[in-house]
Short mmCIF file of C-alpha atoms and ligand atoms in Angstrom, two decimals:
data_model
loop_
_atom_site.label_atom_id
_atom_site.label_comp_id
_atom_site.label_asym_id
_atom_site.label_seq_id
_atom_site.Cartn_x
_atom_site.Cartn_y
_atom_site.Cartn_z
CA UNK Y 1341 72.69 117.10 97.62
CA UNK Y 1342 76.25 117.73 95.68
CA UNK Y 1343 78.72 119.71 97.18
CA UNK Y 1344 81.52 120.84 95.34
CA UNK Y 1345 85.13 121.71 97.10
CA UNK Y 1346 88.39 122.90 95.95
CA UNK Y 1347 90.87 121.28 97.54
CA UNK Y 1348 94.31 122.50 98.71
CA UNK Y 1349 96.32 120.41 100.43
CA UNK Y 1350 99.45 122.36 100.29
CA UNK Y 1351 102.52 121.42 102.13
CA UNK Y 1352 104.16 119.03 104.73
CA UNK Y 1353 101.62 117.26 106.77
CA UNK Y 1354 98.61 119.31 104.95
CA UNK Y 1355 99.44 116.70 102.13
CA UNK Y 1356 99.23 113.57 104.45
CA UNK Y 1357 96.00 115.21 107.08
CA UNK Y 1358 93.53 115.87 103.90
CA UNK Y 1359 93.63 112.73 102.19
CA UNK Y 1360 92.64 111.36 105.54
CA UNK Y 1361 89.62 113.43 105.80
CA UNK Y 1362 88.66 112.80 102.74
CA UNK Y 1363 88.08 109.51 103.60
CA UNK Y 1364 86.30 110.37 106.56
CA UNK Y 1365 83.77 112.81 104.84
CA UNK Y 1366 83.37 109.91 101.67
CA UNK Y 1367 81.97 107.27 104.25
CA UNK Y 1368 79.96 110.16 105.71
CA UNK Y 1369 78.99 110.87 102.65
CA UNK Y 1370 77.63 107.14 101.76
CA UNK Y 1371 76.24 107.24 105.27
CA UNK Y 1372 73.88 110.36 104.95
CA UNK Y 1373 72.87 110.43 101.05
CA UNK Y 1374 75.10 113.68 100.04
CA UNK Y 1375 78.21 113.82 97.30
CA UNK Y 1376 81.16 115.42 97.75
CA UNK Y 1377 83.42 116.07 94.28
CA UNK Y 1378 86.67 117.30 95.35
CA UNK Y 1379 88.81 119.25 92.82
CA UNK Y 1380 92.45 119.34 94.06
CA UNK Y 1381 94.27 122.59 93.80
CA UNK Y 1382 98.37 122.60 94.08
CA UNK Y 1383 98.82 125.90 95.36
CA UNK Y 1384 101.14 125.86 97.87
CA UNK Y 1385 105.38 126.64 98.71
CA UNK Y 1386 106.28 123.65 96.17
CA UNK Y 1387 103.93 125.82 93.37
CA UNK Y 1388 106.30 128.79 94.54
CA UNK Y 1389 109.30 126.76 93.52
CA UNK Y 1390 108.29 125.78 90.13
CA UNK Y 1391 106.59 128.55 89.04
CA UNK Y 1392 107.14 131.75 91.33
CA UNK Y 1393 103.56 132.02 92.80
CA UNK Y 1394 102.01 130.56 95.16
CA UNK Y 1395 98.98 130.33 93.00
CA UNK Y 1396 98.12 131.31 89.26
CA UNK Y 1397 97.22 134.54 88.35
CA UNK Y 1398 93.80 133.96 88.01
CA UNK Y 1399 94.06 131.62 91.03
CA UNK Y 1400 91.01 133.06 92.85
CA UNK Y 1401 88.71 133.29 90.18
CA UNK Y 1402 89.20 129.48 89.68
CA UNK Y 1403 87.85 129.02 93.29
CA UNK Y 1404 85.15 131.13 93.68
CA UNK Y 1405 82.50 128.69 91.96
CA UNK Y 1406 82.93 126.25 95.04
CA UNK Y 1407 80.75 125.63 97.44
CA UNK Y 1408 83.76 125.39 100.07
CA UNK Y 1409 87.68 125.36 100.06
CA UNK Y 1410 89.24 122.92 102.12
CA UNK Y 1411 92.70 123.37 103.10
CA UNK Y 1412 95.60 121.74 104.56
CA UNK Y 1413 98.69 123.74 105.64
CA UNK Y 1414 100.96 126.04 103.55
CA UNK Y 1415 104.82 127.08 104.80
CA UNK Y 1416 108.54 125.76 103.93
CA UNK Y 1417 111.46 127.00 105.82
CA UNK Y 1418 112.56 128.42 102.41
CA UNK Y 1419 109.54 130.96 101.66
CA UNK Y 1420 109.34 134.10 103.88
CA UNK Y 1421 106.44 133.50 105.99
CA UNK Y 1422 104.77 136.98 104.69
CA UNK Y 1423 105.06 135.39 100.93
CA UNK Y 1424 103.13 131.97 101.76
CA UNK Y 1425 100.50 134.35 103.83
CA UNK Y 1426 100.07 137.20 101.19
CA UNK Y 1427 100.64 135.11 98.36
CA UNK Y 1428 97.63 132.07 99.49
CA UNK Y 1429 96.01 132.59 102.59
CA UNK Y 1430 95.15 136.64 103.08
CA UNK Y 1431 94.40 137.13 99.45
CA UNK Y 1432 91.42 133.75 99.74
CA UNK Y 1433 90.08 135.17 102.83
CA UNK Y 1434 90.05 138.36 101.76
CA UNK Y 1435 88.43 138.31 98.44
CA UNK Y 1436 86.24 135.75 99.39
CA UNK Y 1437 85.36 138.49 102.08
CA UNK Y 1438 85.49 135.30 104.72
CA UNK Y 1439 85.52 138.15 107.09
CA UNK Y 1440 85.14 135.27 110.52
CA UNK Y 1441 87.45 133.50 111.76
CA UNK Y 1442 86.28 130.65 113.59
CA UNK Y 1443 88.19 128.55 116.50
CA UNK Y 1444 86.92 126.16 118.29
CA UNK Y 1445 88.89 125.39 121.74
CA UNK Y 1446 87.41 122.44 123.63
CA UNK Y 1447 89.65 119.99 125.52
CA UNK Y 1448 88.49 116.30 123.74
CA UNK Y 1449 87.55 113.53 126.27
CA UNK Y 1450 90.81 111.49 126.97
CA UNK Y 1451 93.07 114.33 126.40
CA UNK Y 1452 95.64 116.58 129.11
CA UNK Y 1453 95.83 119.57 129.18
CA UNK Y 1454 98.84 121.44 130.03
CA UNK Y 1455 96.67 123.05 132.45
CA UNK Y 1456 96.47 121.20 136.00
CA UNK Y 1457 93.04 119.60 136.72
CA UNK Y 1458 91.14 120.94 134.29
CA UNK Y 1459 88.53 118.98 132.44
CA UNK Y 1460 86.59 119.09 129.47
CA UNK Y 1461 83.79 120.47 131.56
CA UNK Y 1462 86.62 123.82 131.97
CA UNK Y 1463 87.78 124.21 128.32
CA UNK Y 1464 84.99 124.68 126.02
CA UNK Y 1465 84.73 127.97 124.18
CA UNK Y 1466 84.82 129.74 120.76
CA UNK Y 1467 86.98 132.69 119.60
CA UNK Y 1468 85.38 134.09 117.18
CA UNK Y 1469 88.39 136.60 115.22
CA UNK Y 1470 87.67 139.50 112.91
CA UNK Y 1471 89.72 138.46 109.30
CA UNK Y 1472 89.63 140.81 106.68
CA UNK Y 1473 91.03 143.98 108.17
CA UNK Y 1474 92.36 145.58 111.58
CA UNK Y 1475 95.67 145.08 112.36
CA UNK Y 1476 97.08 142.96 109.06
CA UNK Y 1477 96.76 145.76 106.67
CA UNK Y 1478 98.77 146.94 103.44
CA UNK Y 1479 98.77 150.47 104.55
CA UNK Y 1480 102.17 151.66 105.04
CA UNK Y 1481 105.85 151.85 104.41
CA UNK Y 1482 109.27 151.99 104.85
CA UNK Y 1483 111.33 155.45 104.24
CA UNK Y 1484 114.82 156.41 103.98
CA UNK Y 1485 115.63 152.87 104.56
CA UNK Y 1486 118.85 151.65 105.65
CA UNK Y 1487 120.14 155.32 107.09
CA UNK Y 1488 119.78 156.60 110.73
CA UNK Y 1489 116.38 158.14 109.77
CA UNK Y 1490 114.86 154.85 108.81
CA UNK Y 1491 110.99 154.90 109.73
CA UNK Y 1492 108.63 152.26 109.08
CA UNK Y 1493 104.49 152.81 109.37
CA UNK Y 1494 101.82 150.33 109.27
CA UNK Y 1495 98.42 151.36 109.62
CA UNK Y 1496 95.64 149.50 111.09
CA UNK Y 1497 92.15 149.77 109.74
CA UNK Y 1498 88.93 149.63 111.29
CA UNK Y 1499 85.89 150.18 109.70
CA UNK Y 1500 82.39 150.61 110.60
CA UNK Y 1501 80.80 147.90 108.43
CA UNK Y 1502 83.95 145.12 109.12
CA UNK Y 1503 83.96 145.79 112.76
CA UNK Y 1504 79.87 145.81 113.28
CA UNK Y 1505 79.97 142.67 111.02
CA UNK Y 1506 82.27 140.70 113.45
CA UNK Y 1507 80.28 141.83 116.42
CA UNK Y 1508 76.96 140.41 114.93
CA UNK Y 1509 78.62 137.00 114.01
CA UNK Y 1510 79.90 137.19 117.56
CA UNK Y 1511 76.55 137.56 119.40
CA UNK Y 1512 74.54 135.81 117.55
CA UNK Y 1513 76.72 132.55 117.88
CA UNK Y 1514 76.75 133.46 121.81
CA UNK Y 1515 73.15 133.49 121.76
CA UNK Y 1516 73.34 129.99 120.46
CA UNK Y 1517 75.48 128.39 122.94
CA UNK Y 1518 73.85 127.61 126.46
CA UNK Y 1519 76.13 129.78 128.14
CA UNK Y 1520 75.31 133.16 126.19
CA UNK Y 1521 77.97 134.88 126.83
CA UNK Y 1522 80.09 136.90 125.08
CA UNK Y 1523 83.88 138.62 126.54
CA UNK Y 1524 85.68 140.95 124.31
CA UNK Y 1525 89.49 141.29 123.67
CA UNK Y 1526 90.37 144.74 123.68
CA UNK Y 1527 93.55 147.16 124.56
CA UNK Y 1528 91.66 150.46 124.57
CA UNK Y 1529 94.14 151.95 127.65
CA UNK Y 1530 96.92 151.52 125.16
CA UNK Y 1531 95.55 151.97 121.73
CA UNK Y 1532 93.77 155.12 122.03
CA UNK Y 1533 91.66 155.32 118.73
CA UNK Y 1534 90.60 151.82 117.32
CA UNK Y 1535 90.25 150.19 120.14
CA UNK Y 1536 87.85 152.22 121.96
CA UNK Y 1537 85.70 152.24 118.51
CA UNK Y 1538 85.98 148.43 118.89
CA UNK Y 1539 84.17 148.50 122.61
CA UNK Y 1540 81.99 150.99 121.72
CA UNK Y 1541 80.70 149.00 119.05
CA UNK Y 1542 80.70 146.32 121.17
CA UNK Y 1543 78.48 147.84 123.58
CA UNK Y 1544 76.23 149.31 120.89
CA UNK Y 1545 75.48 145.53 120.04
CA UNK Y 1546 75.40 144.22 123.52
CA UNK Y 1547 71.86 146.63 124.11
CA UNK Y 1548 70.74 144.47 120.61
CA UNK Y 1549 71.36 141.28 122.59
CA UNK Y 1550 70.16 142.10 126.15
CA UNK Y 1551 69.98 137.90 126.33
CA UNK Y 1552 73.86 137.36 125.94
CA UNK Y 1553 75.89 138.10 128.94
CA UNK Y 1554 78.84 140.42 127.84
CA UNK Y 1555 82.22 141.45 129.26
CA UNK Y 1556 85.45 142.48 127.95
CA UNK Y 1557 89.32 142.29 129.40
CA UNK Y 1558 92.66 143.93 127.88
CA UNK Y 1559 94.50 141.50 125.42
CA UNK Y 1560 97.33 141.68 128.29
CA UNK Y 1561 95.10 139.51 130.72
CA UNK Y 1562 92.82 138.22 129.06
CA UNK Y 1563 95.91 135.76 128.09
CA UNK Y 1564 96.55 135.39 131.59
CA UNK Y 1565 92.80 134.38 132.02
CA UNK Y 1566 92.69 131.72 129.39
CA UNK Y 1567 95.69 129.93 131.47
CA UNK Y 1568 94.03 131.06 134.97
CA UNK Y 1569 90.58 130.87 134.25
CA UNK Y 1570 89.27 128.91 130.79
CA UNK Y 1571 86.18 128.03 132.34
CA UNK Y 1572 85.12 131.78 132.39
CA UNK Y 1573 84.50 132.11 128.51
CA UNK Y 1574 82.35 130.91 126.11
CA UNK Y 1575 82.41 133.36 122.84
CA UNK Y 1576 85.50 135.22 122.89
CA UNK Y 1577 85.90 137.88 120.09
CA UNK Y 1578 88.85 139.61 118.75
CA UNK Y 1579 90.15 141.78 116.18
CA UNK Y 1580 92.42 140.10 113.83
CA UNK Y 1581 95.70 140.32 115.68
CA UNK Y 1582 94.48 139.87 118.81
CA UNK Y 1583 91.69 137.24 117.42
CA UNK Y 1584 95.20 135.34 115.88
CA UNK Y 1585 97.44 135.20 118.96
CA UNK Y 1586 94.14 133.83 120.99
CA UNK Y 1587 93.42 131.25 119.15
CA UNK Y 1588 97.02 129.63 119.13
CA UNK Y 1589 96.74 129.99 122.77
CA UNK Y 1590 93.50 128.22 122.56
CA UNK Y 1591 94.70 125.13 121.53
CA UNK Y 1592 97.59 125.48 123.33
CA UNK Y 1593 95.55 124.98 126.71
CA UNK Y 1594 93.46 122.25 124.98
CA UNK Y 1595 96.70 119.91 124.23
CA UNK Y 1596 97.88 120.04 121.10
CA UNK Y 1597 98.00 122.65 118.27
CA UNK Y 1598 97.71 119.36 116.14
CA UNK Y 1599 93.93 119.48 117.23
CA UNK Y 1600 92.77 123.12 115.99
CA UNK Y 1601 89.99 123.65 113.58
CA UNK Y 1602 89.18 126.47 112.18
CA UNK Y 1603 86.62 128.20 109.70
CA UNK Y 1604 86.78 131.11 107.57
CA UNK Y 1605 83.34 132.05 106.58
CA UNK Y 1606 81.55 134.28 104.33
CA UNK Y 1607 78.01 133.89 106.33
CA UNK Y 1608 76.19 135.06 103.26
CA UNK Y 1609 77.48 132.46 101.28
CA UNK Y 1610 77.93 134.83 98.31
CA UNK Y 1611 81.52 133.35 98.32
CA UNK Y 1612 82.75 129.86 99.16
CA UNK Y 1613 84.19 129.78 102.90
CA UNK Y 1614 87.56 128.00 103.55
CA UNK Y 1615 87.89 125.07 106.61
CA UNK Y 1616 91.61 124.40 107.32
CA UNK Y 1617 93.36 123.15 110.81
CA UNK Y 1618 95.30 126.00 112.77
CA UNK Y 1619 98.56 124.34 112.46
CA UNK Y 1620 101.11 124.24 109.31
CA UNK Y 1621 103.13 121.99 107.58
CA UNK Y 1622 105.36 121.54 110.17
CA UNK Y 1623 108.24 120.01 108.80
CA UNK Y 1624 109.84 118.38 110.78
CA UNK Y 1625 107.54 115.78 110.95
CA UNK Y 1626 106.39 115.93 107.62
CA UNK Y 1627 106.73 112.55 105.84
CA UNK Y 1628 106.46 110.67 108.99
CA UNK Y 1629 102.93 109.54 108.22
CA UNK Y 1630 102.39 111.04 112.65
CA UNK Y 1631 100.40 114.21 112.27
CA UNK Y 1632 97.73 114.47 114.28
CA UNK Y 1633 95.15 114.80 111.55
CA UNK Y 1634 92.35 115.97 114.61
CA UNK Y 1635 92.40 119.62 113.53
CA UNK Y 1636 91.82 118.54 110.07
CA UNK Y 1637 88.96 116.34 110.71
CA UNK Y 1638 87.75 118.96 112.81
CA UNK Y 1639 87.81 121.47 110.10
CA UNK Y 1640 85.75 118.73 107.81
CA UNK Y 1641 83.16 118.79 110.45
CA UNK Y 1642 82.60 122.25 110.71
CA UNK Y 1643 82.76 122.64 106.79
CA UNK Y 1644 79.80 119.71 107.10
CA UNK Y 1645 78.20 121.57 109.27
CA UNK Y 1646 78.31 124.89 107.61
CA UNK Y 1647 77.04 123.76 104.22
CA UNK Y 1648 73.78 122.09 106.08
CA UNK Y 1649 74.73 118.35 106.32
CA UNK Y 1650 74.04 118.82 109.93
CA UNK Y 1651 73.59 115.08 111.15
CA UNK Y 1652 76.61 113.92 109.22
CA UNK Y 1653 78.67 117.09 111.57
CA UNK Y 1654 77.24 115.86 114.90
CA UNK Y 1655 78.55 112.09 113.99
CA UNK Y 1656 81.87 113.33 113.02
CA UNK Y 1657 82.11 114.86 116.37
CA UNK Y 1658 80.88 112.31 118.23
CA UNK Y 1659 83.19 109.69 116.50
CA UNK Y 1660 86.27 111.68 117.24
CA UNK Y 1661 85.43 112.13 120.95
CA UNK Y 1662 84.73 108.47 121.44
CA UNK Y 1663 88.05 107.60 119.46
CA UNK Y 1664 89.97 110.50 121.92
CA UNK Y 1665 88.18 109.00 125.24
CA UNK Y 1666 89.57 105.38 123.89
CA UNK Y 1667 92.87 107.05 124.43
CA UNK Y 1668 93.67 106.33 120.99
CA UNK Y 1669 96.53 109.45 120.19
CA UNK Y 1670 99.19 110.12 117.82
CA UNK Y 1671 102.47 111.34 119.46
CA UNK Y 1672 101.86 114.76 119.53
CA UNK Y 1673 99.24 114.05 122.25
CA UNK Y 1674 101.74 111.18 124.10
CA UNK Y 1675 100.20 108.08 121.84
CA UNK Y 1676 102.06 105.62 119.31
CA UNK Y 1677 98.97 106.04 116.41
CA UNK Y 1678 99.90 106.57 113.13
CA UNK Y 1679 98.06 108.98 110.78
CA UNK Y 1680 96.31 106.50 109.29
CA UNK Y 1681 95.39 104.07 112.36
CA UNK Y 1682 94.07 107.34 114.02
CA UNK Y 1683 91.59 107.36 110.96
CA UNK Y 1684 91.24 104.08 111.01
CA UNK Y 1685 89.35 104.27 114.41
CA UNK Y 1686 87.57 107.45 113.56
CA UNK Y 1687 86.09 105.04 110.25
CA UNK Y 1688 85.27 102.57 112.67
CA UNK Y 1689 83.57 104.62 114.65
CA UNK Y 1690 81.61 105.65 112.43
CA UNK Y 1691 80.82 102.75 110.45
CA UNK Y 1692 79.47 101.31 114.42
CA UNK Y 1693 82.46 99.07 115.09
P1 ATP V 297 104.81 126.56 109.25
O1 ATP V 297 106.02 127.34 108.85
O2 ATP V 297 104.20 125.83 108.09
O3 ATP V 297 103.81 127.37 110.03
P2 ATP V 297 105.81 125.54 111.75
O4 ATP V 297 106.63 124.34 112.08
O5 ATP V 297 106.38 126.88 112.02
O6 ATP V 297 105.33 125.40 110.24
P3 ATP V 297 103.51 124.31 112.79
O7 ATP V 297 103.45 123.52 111.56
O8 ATP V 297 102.24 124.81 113.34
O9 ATP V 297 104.47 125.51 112.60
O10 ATP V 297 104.24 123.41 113.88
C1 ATP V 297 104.57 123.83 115.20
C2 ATP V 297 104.96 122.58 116.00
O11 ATP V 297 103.79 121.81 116.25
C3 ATP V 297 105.93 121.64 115.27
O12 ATP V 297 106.82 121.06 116.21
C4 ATP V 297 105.03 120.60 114.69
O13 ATP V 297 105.64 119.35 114.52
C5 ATP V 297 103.89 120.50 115.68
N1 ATP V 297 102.63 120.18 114.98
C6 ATP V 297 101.92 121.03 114.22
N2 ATP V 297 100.85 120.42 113.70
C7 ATP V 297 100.89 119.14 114.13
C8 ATP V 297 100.06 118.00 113.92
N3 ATP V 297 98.96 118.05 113.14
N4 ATP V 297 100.43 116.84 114.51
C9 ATP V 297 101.50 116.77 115.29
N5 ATP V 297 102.32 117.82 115.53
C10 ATP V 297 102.03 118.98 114.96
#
């Protein structure tokens, strides 16, 4: 089988983590009797510089005859946030309509977490966030700006198909899991329209699934719980604002944001999904050759996994566990590994060394 991914490395450490997992999925590759062709993309905050866009024009169209985008970080300290986001990111997922936003949180072998005692038997659960609408919407605006009546509006959209969508993706991956179970992040005591729509949906699916186990907690403390509590979830789903500051936290009780995967899928497959670690270019360790390229490899296993090279996904997981357990860290995580020497052992690994 031949795959073919655009690939965006983008900025900072993106540009140092991806060529690493390339390397990784290439000996996989060999391994298991599949291709990968990578076609390498610039768009990113250095495109911005040189040409005013973060991508081309028709920068979209040029993607959308992959079979997956794999990306690396985008940000510099000199782009507004909202231009790298808009300008890249939001514009892929959305027209790709890579309407899930996958996170895996599960505390590696080897690793602490911030959290006291807690093992990897504690921290081992999905949020599952809702990506193409909600919360980050276009609707609004800013009027009589800079006088005393200044008012601002910013509408958040929930719709029938996009939230029902989420919800299915959300139990059917609970179903999957041993634990079946399913919690929902919600603030209906506070926001009085969508979020009630969101748990009544909710509960509309939860009679489909009478298997999966189903509960649901304000945003408020639900954040509390993942600090308190992590061994209480398994599938946790969210709208995308909530969804977002959830699966920073995540990671956050897991060790290291340098360890986040995520996935932004378009389960149909009509459109190429897009695998990229949580993290961004953070700067200033960019150049260092120290990122902690786990969240990227991460990301390469679930794309693996997603596209059907099932086997090769399982040993990429298992190789980075055994290389974690071997204590074997870069210095985000308290270890003296370089970039490459954390690959290094992950090829190893996986070459039986
Ligand atoms: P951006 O503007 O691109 O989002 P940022 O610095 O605001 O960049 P991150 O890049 O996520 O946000 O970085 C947050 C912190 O986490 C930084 O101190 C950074 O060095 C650290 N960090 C992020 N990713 C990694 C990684 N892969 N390895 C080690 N440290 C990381």
């Amino acid at each position: 089988m031949t795959y073919n991914v655009a690939l965006i490395p983008g900025d900072g450490i993106g540009k140092e983590v991806v060529p690493e997992a390339v390397k990784i999925i290439k000996a996989l590759s060999k391994q298991h009797g599949f291709e990968m062709i990578f076609t390498e993309f610039p768009y990113s905050c250095e495109n911005y510089f040189k040409t005013g866009r973060m991508m081309p024009e028709d920068g979209i169209e040029k993607l959308r005859n992959f079979d997956a985008i794999f990306l690396g970080a985008v940000g510099d300290f000199q782009v507004p946030d909202h231009v790298s986001l808009w300008g890249l990111l939001i514009p892929i997922r959305r027209q790709m309509q890579q309407y899930v936003n996958v996170r895996p949180v599960k505390l590696l072998p080897g690793i602490q977490s911030p959290l006291a005692n807690r093992t990897s038997d504690d921290i081992d659960f999905v949020v599952v966030r809702e990506n193409n609408e909600g919360e980050y919407s276009q609707i609004g605006g800013r009027m009589y700006e800079g006088t005393d009546l200044e008012m601002v509006v910013q509408e958040t959209v929930f719709t029938r198909k996009g939230v029902d969508r989420i919800m299915r993706y959300a139990f059917e991956l609970a179903r999957k899991r041993p634990r079946k179970h399913l919690s929902s992040a919600t603030k209906s005591n506070g926001i009085i329209h969508t979020m009630p729509y969101w748990d009544e949906r909710f509960k509309a699916f939860s009679k489909q699934y009478p298997d999966v186990k189903t509960d649901q907690f304000h945003i408020d403390i639900l954040t509390a719980h993942f600090v308190q509590h992590p061994d209480w979830f398994d599938v946790v789903v969210g709208s995308n604002l909530f969804g977002d500051i959830l699966s920073d936290l995540g990671p956050a009780i897991a060790g290291s944001i340098g360890i986040a995967a995520s996935a932004n899928l378009n389960p149909e497959k009509k459109f190429p999904s897009m695998f990229e670690p949580v993290h961004g270019s953070a700067p200033d360790i960019a150049g260092k050759g120290i990122a902690n390229p786990i969240g990227t490899f991460w990301s390469a296993q679930m794309m693996l996994d997603f596209l059907g090279e099932k086997k090769a996904a399982t040993l990429l997981m298992q190789a980075l566990e055994a290389v974690t357990a071997n204590h074997i860290f870069t210095p985000d995580l308290g270890g003296n590994a370089t970039t490459k020497e954390f690959t290094e052992a992950v090829l190893n690994n996986l070459n039986g060394n």
